[in-house]
Amino acid sequence: MSDKLTPLDAGFLEVEDSDSHASLAIGALVIAEGPVPTDREFLERLSSRIRFIPHGTDCLHTVPVDLAAPTWTADPNFDPARHVMRIAVPSPGRLQDVAATVAWIMSERLDRDRPLWQCWLIEGLEADRWAVLTKAHHSLVDGVSGARLFDVLFDSPPESEPVGDNTTSTSGTASEKSASLYSTFIGVSTAALGAPVRVSRQLLRRAAGFAHLLGDVLTPSRRTTLIGPIGSQRRYATANVRMQDVKAICSTFDVTVNDVALACVTGALRSLLLHRNEDPDGHSVRCLVPVSVRTPGGDVSPHNEVSLLLPFLPVDVPDPVDRLQVIHERLSRYKRGGESRSGHFVTTLAQYVPFVSSAWFVRLAARVPQQSIVTVVTDIPGPTRKCRLMGREIVSIYPFVPIAVRLRLGFALLSYSGQFAFGITADYDSVPEIDLLPTFLESELRILVSAQESSVREPDDTTESGP
């Protein structure tokens, strides 16, 4: 295992260093029922399994003025007790109360003098429930490698699988956590400095996709209140729908799970814009959709291995079914055009130049207000069957995606045992209406389910009314 961070891994650190309001940790809220384990029980579980997390006992070693990439070094004073915290939510312990606690915890940056992860035991939930919030820096894990945290916690290591049918993945695995916009800029700025001939040939093959991706990055979205400066505090909300309903929609309209998820987000953002008396223009919401580029069946590397798509979400389309079809067509066109691989290829170019060049470019780019990307929608691999945590049944799992670089909203998706969960992250000051978004998301899915059921009944009605 390499102890050196890749340019993409280090890019998350550089963006965080350049933006005092960014905290680039990803997370998952695991809700279980039954008695809350004691601190001793929980520490014993972590102590016996933490070695399975790559660099779980390592801390960062950086080089002055970024002359070389950061490396992972063993923490000589590692103590799992420093990484486990306990907190209680206010009575009555509703999910909204837990979400407020999650937002507070995830707003705080991790201590870079320690291994970059935490586990929070959250007690006081209604219906005799409790929760664990896992928190890890994006430079340490991404969506696929971060799923190993489930292996550490759960009683028997579950097999994590993609949210849907891998339709936003070029390799057959799930899409990953949000990719940094400025990691793309790293490759753009350094490509001209020279690379091996094999890289140049790949660049020529991907020229069309690369040009389209670069155009997306540099083309600003129409101005709305969904993009702009953000503070350091966050809001968090959750929504939950049935995976059975999502799959029925996919089957009837010949679309993918990711298409349905994006359609729900699109409908929710359209409703939010209308709620704010703003025009839902077709070029007002460009979305960052991370794409896995891992090799199918290969070892899960701890490094971030991700590309991206940057489609406009059709918030201007009033009909939910029409929105779903437009999203399906746009994503299919992006994948045919090669954009889904081009983003990853561009970021790898930074490996062929001195680290100091890419690091300082990311720092510079992070200080320039980007005007293109408005939100991020990413899916996380989740267990497909019921799991238990220290003998207690896990009821639900909700993901958390960080926001930065003027993105005021982010959406993470995770499927677990027949559930399809949304985790919504928002800037505290600019999105006070976050509690409306779960309602908007669930309402959008209900409309699609109703359209799906009507579409299924229509052939039967036609048959019965025939001669």
Coordinates of C-alpha atoms in Angstrom, one line a residue:
M1 CA 0.0 0.0 0.0
S2 CA 1.4 3.4 -1.0
D3 CA 1.9 5.9 1.8
K4 CA 1.9 8.8 -0.6
L5 CA -1.2 10.8 -1.3
T6 CA -2.2 11.1 -5.0
P7 CA -2.8 14.6 -6.4
L8 CA -6.5 14.1 -6.1
D9 CA -6.3 13.0 -2.5
A10 CA -4.1 15.9 -1.7
G11 CA -6.4 18.2 -3.6
F12 CA -9.0 18.0 -1.0
L13 CA -6.5 19.1 1.6
E14 CA -5.4 22.0 -0.6
V15 CA -9.0 23.2 -1.1
E16 CA -9.6 23.0 2.6
D17 CA -6.5 25.0 3.3
S18 CA -7.6 27.7 0.8
D19 CA -11.1 28.0 2.1
S20 CA -11.6 28.6 5.8
H21 CA -15.3 27.7 5.5
A22 CA -14.7 24.2 4.1
S23 CA -14.7 21.0 6.0
L24 CA -14.2 18.2 3.5
A25 CA -15.2 15.1 5.6
I26 CA -17.6 12.5 4.4
G27 CA -19.9 10.6 6.7
A28 CA -22.6 8.1 7.3
L29 CA -25.3 8.1 10.0
V30 CA -26.2 4.6 11.1
I31 CA -29.4 4.3 13.2
A32 CA -29.9 1.1 15.3
E33 CA -32.4 0.0 17.8
G34 CA -31.9 -1.5 21.2
P35 CA -29.7 -0.6 24.2
V36 CA -26.8 1.8 23.5
P37 CA -23.4 0.1 23.9
T38 CA -21.1 1.3 26.6
D39 CA -18.0 3.3 25.7
R40 CA -15.9 0.2 26.7
E41 CA -17.9 -2.1 24.4
F42 CA -17.6 0.3 21.5
L43 CA -13.9 0.9 21.9
E44 CA -13.2 -2.8 22.1
R45 CA -15.1 -3.3 18.8
L46 CA -13.1 -0.5 17.1
S47 CA -9.7 -1.5 18.6
S48 CA -10.1 -5.1 17.2
R49 CA -11.0 -3.9 13.7
I50 CA -9.4 -0.5 13.0
R51 CA -6.4 -2.2 11.3
F52 CA -8.7 -3.1 8.4
I53 CA -9.1 0.6 7.5
P54 CA -6.1 1.7 5.3
H55 CA -4.3 4.5 7.1
G56 CA -6.8 4.3 10.0
T57 CA -3.9 4.6 12.5
D58 CA -1.8 7.0 10.4
C59 CA -1.6 10.7 10.5
L60 CA -0.5 13.2 7.8
H61 CA 3.1 14.3 7.2
T62 CA 3.4 17.4 5.0
V63 CA 6.4 19.0 3.4
P64 CA 7.0 22.8 3.8
V65 CA 5.6 24.9 0.9
D66 CA 4.3 21.7 -0.8
L67 CA 7.6 20.7 -2.3
A68 CA 6.4 17.1 -2.2
A69 CA 3.1 15.3 -1.8
P70 CA 1.9 14.6 1.8
T71 CA 2.4 11.1 3.1
W72 CA 0.8 8.9 5.7
T73 CA 2.9 8.0 8.7
A74 CA 2.1 5.8 11.7
D75 CA 0.8 7.8 14.7
P76 CA 3.1 6.7 17.5
N77 CA 0.5 7.8 20.1
F78 CA -2.6 6.4 18.4
D79 CA -5.4 5.8 20.9
P80 CA -8.8 4.9 19.5
A81 CA -10.4 6.6 22.6
R82 CA -9.4 10.0 21.1
H83 CA -11.6 9.2 18.1
V84 CA -14.8 8.1 19.8
M85 CA -17.1 10.7 21.2
R86 CA -20.5 10.4 22.8
I87 CA -23.4 12.9 22.7
A88 CA -27.2 12.9 23.4
V89 CA -29.8 14.6 21.3
P90 CA -32.5 16.7 22.9
S91 CA -35.8 15.0 23.8
P92 CA -37.9 13.7 22.1
G93 CA -35.0 12.6 19.9
R94 CA -36.7 12.9 16.5
L95 CA -34.8 12.4 13.3
Q96 CA -34.7 16.2 12.8
D97 CA -33.0 16.5 16.2
V98 CA -30.4 13.9 15.1
A99 CA -29.9 15.7 11.8
A100 CA -29.2 19.0 13.6
T101 CA -26.5 17.2 15.7
V102 CA -25.0 15.7 12.6
A103 CA -24.8 19.1 10.9
W104 CA -23.0 20.5 14.0
I105 CA -20.5 17.6 14.1
M106 CA -19.7 17.7 10.4
S107 CA -19.2 21.4 10.4
E108 CA -16.1 21.0 12.5
R109 CA -12.8 20.2 10.8
L110 CA -10.8 17.1 11.8
D111 CA -7.6 17.5 13.7
R112 CA -4.8 16.9 11.2
D113 CA -2.4 16.0 14.0
R114 CA -4.4 12.8 14.5
P115 CA -5.7 10.1 12.1
L116 CA -8.4 11.7 10.1
W117 CA -11.5 10.0 11.3
Q118 CA -14.0 10.0 14.2
C119 CA -17.0 7.9 15.4
W120 CA -19.7 9.6 17.4
L121 CA -22.2 7.6 19.5
I122 CA -25.5 9.4 19.5
E123 CA -28.0 8.4 22.2
G124 CA -31.5 9.6 23.1
L125 CA -33.3 8.8 19.9
E126 CA -37.0 8.1 20.1
A127 CA -38.4 4.5 19.9
D128 CA -35.4 3.1 22.0
R129 CA -32.9 3.9 19.2
W130 CA -29.4 5.2 19.0
A131 CA -27.0 6.1 16.2
V132 CA -23.3 6.1 15.1
L133 CA -22.0 8.8 12.9
T134 CA -18.8 7.9 11.1
K135 CA -16.7 10.9 9.9
A136 CA -13.6 10.6 7.7
H137 CA -11.7 13.1 5.7
H138 CA -12.1 12.9 1.9
S139 CA -8.3 12.6 1.5
L140 CA -8.5 9.4 3.5
V141 CA -11.5 7.7 1.8
D142 CA -14.0 8.0 -1.0
G143 CA -17.4 6.4 -1.4
V144 CA -16.2 2.9 -2.2
S145 CA -13.2 2.7 0.1
G146 CA -15.2 4.5 2.8
A147 CA -17.7 1.6 2.8
R148 CA -15.0 -0.3 4.7
L149 CA -16.0 1.7 7.7
F150 CA -19.2 -0.4 7.7
D151 CA -17.0 -3.5 7.8
V152 CA -15.3 -2.1 10.9
L153 CA -18.6 -1.4 12.7
F154 CA -21.0 -4.2 11.6
D155 CA -21.2 -7.6 13.2
S156 CA -20.4 -9.5 10.0
P157 CA -18.7 -7.6 7.2
P158 CA -21.5 -6.9 4.6
E159 CA -20.8 -6.9 0.9
S160 CA -21.3 -3.3 -0.1
E161 CA -22.8 -2.9 -3.6
P162 CA -23.7 0.1 -5.8
V163 CA -26.9 2.1 -5.2
G164 CA -28.4 1.1 -8.5
D165 CA -27.4 -0.5 -11.7
N166 CA -24.0 1.3 -12.2
T167 CA -25.4 3.5 -14.8
T168 CA -23.1 6.5 -13.9
S169 CA -20.1 4.2 -13.6
T170 CA -17.8 3.4 -16.5
S171 CA -16.3 0.4 -14.6
G172 CA -19.4 -1.3 -13.2
T173 CA -19.1 -0.1 -9.6
A174 CA -21.0 2.7 -7.8
S175 CA -20.5 6.3 -8.2
E176 CA -18.4 7.8 -5.5
K177 CA -18.3 10.8 -3.2
S178 CA -18.0 14.3 -4.6
A179 CA -15.0 15.0 -6.7
S180 CA -13.3 18.4 -6.3
L181 CA -13.9 20.8 -9.2
Y182 CA -10.4 22.1 -8.7
S183 CA -8.8 18.6 -9.1
T184 CA -9.9 18.9 -12.7
F185 CA -8.1 22.2 -12.9
I186 CA -4.9 20.6 -11.7
G187 CA -4.7 18.5 -14.9
V188 CA -5.7 21.4 -17.1
S189 CA -2.9 23.6 -15.8
T190 CA -0.2 21.0 -15.9
A191 CA -0.9 19.2 -19.2
A192 CA 1.3 21.6 -21.2
L193 CA 4.3 20.8 -18.9
G194 CA 4.8 17.5 -20.6
A195 CA 3.8 13.9 -20.0
P196 CA 4.9 10.5 -21.4
V197 CA 4.0 9.6 -24.9
R198 CA 1.4 7.1 -23.7
V199 CA -0.4 9.8 -21.9
S200 CA -0.4 12.1 -24.9
R201 CA -1.9 9.3 -27.0
Q202 CA -4.7 8.8 -24.5
L203 CA -5.3 12.6 -24.4
L204 CA -5.8 12.5 -28.2
R205 CA -8.3 9.7 -27.9
R206 CA -10.2 11.5 -25.2
A207 CA -9.9 15.0 -26.8
A208 CA -13.6 15.4 -27.6
G209 CA -14.7 14.4 -24.2
F210 CA -12.1 16.5 -22.5
A211 CA -13.0 19.6 -24.6
H212 CA -16.7 19.2 -23.6
L213 CA -15.8 18.8 -19.9
L214 CA -13.5 21.8 -20.0
G215 CA -16.3 23.8 -21.6
D216 CA -18.7 22.8 -18.9
V217 CA -16.3 23.9 -16.2
L218 CA -15.7 27.3 -17.7
T219 CA -19.3 28.1 -18.7
P220 CA -21.1 29.8 -15.9
S221 CA -24.6 28.8 -14.8
R222 CA -27.4 31.4 -14.8
R223 CA -27.3 33.2 -11.5
T224 CA -29.6 32.0 -8.7
T225 CA -29.5 32.0 -4.9
L226 CA -28.4 28.3 -5.1
I227 CA -24.8 29.3 -5.7
G228 CA -22.7 31.8 -3.8
P229 CA -20.4 32.3 -0.8
I230 CA -20.9 29.9 2.1
G231 CA -20.1 30.0 5.8
S232 CA -18.6 27.3 8.0
Q233 CA -21.8 26.0 9.6
R234 CA -24.0 23.4 8.0
R235 CA -27.6 22.2 8.0
Y236 CA -28.5 18.5 7.3
A237 CA -31.8 16.8 6.4
T238 CA -32.8 13.3 5.3
A239 CA -35.4 11.6 3.2
N240 CA -36.2 8.0 2.6
V241 CA -38.2 6.2 -0.1
R242 CA -38.7 2.6 -1.1
M243 CA -36.3 1.0 -3.4
Q244 CA -39.1 -1.1 -4.8
D245 CA -40.8 2.0 -6.1
V246 CA -37.6 3.3 -7.7
K247 CA -37.1 0.0 -9.5
A248 CA -40.7 0.0 -10.7
I249 CA -40.2 3.4 -12.2
C250 CA -37.0 2.2 -13.9
S251 CA -38.7 -0.8 -15.4
T252 CA -41.7 1.1 -16.7
F253 CA -39.9 4.1 -18.2
D254 CA -36.7 2.3 -19.2
V255 CA -34.4 4.5 -17.2
T256 CA -31.8 3.9 -14.4
V257 CA -31.8 4.2 -10.7
N258 CA -29.4 7.1 -11.0
D259 CA -31.8 8.8 -13.5
V260 CA -34.6 8.5 -10.9
A261 CA -32.4 9.9 -8.2
L262 CA -31.4 12.9 -10.3
A263 CA -35.0 13.4 -11.3
C264 CA -36.0 13.6 -7.7
V265 CA -33.3 16.1 -6.9
T266 CA -34.2 18.2 -10.0
G267 CA -37.8 18.3 -9.0
A268 CA -36.8 19.4 -5.4
L269 CA -34.5 22.2 -6.7
R270 CA -37.2 23.4 -9.1
S271 CA -39.7 23.5 -6.2
L272 CA -37.1 25.4 -4.1
L273 CA -36.5 28.0 -6.8
L274 CA -40.3 28.5 -7.2
H275 CA -40.6 28.8 -3.4
R276 CA -38.1 31.6 -3.6
N277 CA -39.9 33.3 -6.5
E278 CA -37.0 32.6 -8.8
D279 CA -37.1 31.5 -12.5
P280 CA -36.1 27.8 -12.9
D281 CA -34.1 28.4 -16.0
G282 CA -32.7 25.4 -18.0
H283 CA -29.1 26.7 -17.5
S284 CA -29.4 27.6 -13.8
V285 CA -28.4 24.3 -12.2
R286 CA -25.3 22.5 -13.4
C287 CA -24.7 19.4 -11.3
L288 CA -21.5 17.6 -10.5
V289 CA -22.1 13.8 -10.8
P290 CA -19.1 11.8 -9.6
V291 CA -18.3 8.6 -11.6
S292 CA -16.3 5.7 -10.4
V293 CA -13.4 4.6 -12.6
R294 CA -12.3 1.6 -10.6
T295 CA -11.4 -1.7 -12.2
P296 CA -14.2 -4.2 -11.8
G297 CA -13.4 -6.9 -9.4
G298 CA -10.1 -5.3 -8.4
D299 CA -8.8 -4.5 -5.0
V300 CA -10.4 -1.5 -3.4
S301 CA -7.7 1.1 -3.3
P302 CA -7.8 3.6 -0.4
H303 CA -7.2 6.4 -2.9
N304 CA -9.9 8.5 -4.6
E305 CA -10.5 7.0 -8.1
V306 CA -13.2 9.1 -9.6
S307 CA -14.2 11.1 -12.7
L308 CA -17.2 13.4 -13.1
L309 CA -20.1 14.5 -15.3
L310 CA -21.4 18.1 -15.3
P311 CA -24.9 18.1 -16.8
F312 CA -27.4 20.8 -16.4
L313 CA -30.5 19.6 -14.5
P314 CA -33.7 20.3 -16.4
V315 CA -35.4 22.4 -13.7
D316 CA -37.2 24.3 -16.4
V317 CA -39.2 21.2 -17.5
P318 CA -42.5 21.3 -15.6
D319 CA -43.6 17.7 -16.0
P320 CA -41.9 15.1 -13.7
V321 CA -41.9 12.3 -16.3
D322 CA -40.6 14.6 -19.0
R323 CA -37.8 15.7 -16.6
L324 CA -36.9 12.0 -16.0
Q325 CA -36.6 11.3 -19.7
V326 CA -34.5 14.5 -20.3
I327 CA -32.1 13.5 -17.6
H328 CA -31.8 9.9 -19.0
E329 CA -31.1 11.3 -22.5
R330 CA -28.5 13.8 -21.2
L331 CA -26.6 11.3 -19.2
S332 CA -26.6 8.8 -22.0
R333 CA -25.2 11.5 -24.3
Y334 CA -22.5 12.4 -21.8
K335 CA -21.4 8.8 -21.5
R336 CA -21.3 8.2 -25.2
G337 CA -19.2 11.3 -25.7
G338 CA -16.5 10.1 -23.3
E339 CA -16.8 12.8 -20.7
S340 CA -17.2 10.2 -17.9
R341 CA -13.6 9.1 -18.4
S342 CA -12.0 12.4 -19.4
G343 CA -12.3 13.9 -16.0
H344 CA -10.3 11.1 -14.4
F345 CA -7.7 11.2 -17.1
V346 CA -7.2 14.9 -16.6
T347 CA -6.6 14.5 -12.9
T348 CA -4.0 11.8 -13.5
L349 CA -1.9 14.2 -15.6
A350 CA -0.8 15.9 -12.4
Q351 CA 1.1 12.8 -11.5
Y352 CA 3.7 13.6 -14.2
V353 CA 4.7 17.0 -12.9
P354 CA 6.2 18.2 -9.6
F355 CA 3.6 18.2 -6.9
V356 CA 4.3 21.8 -6.0
S357 CA 2.9 22.9 -9.3
S358 CA -0.4 21.2 -9.0
A359 CA -0.7 22.0 -5.3
W360 CA -0.2 25.7 -5.7
F361 CA -2.5 25.8 -8.7
V362 CA -5.3 24.2 -6.6
R363 CA -4.7 26.8 -3.9
L364 CA -5.0 29.6 -6.4
A365 CA -8.0 28.1 -8.2
A366 CA -9.8 27.6 -4.8
R367 CA -9.6 31.4 -4.2
V368 CA -11.3 32.2 -7.5
P369 CA -15.1 32.2 -7.2
Q370 CA -16.4 29.4 -9.5
Q371 CA -19.7 30.2 -11.3
S372 CA -20.4 27.0 -13.0
I373 CA -21.3 24.1 -10.6
V374 CA -24.4 24.6 -8.4
T375 CA -24.8 21.3 -6.6
V376 CA -23.4 17.8 -6.3
V377 CA -25.3 14.5 -6.4
T378 CA -23.4 11.4 -5.4
D379 CA -24.3 7.8 -4.5
I380 CA -22.5 5.7 -1.9
P381 CA -22.2 1.9 -1.8
G382 CA -24.5 0.5 0.9
P383 CA -25.2 -3.0 2.3
T384 CA -28.0 -4.7 0.4
R385 CA -29.2 -6.9 3.3
K386 CA -30.2 -6.2 6.9
C387 CA -27.1 -5.8 9.2
R388 CA -26.5 -5.7 12.9
L389 CA -24.2 -3.6 15.0
M390 CA -23.0 -5.2 18.2
G391 CA -26.1 -7.4 18.2
R392 CA -28.5 -4.5 17.5
E393 CA -30.4 -4.3 14.3
I394 CA -29.6 -1.4 12.0
V395 CA -32.8 0.4 11.0
S396 CA -31.4 2.9 8.4
I397 CA -28.3 4.5 7.0
Y398 CA -28.0 8.1 5.8
P399 CA -25.0 9.5 3.9
F400 CA -23.4 12.9 4.3
V401 CA -21.6 14.8 1.5
P402 CA -19.5 17.9 2.1
I403 CA -20.0 21.2 0.3
A404 CA -17.4 23.8 -0.6
V405 CA -16.3 26.2 -3.4
R406 CA -19.7 28.1 -3.4
L407 CA -21.9 25.0 -3.5
R408 CA -24.7 25.7 -1.1
L409 CA -26.4 22.3 -1.5
G410 CA -25.2 18.7 -1.8
F411 CA -27.2 15.5 -2.1
A412 CA -25.9 12.0 -1.2
L413 CA -27.8 8.8 -1.9
L414 CA -27.5 5.3 -0.3
S415 CA -29.5 2.2 -0.6
Y416 CA -29.9 -0.2 2.3
S417 CA -32.1 -3.3 2.6
G418 CA -34.9 -2.0 0.4
Q419 CA -34.5 1.6 1.4
F420 CA -33.3 4.5 -0.7
A421 CA -32.0 7.2 1.5
F422 CA -31.1 10.8 0.7
G423 CA -28.7 12.9 2.9
I424 CA -29.0 16.6 2.2
T425 CA -26.2 19.0 3.2
A426 CA -26.7 22.8 3.1
D427 CA -25.0 26.0 4.0
Y428 CA -26.6 27.2 7.3
D429 CA -27.1 30.8 6.3
S430 CA -28.2 30.6 2.7
V431 CA -30.5 27.6 2.9
P432 CA -32.8 28.1 5.9
E433 CA -35.6 26.1 4.2
I434 CA -33.7 22.8 4.2
D435 CA -36.6 21.1 5.9
L436 CA -38.7 21.6 2.7
L437 CA -36.3 19.6 0.6
P438 CA -37.2 16.1 2.0
T439 CA -40.9 16.9 1.3
F440 CA -40.0 18.0 -2.2
L441 CA -38.0 14.9 -2.9
E442 CA -40.6 12.4 -1.6
S443 CA -43.3 14.3 -3.4
E444 CA -41.4 14.0 -6.7
L445 CA -41.1 10.3 -6.3
R446 CA -44.8 9.9 -5.4
I447 CA -45.7 11.6 -8.6
L448 CA -43.4 9.4 -10.6
V449 CA -44.8 6.3 -8.9
S450 CA -48.4 7.5 -9.7
A451 CA -47.4 8.0 -13.4
Q452 CA -45.7 4.5 -13.4
E453 CA -48.8 2.9 -12.0
S454 CA -51.1 4.7 -14.5
S455 CA -48.8 3.6 -17.4
V456 CA -49.0 0.0 -16.3
R457 CA -52.8 0.1 -16.1
E458 CA -53.3 1.7 -19.5
P459 CA -52.7 -1.5 -21.6
D460 CA -55.1 -3.4 -19.4
D461 CA -57.8 -0.7 -19.8
T462 CA -57.3 -0.7 -23.5
T463 CA -57.7 -4.5 -23.7
E464 CA -60.9 -4.5 -21.6
S465 CA -62.5 -1.8 -23.8
G466 CA -61.8 -3.5 -27.1
P467 CA -64.3 -5.4 -29.3

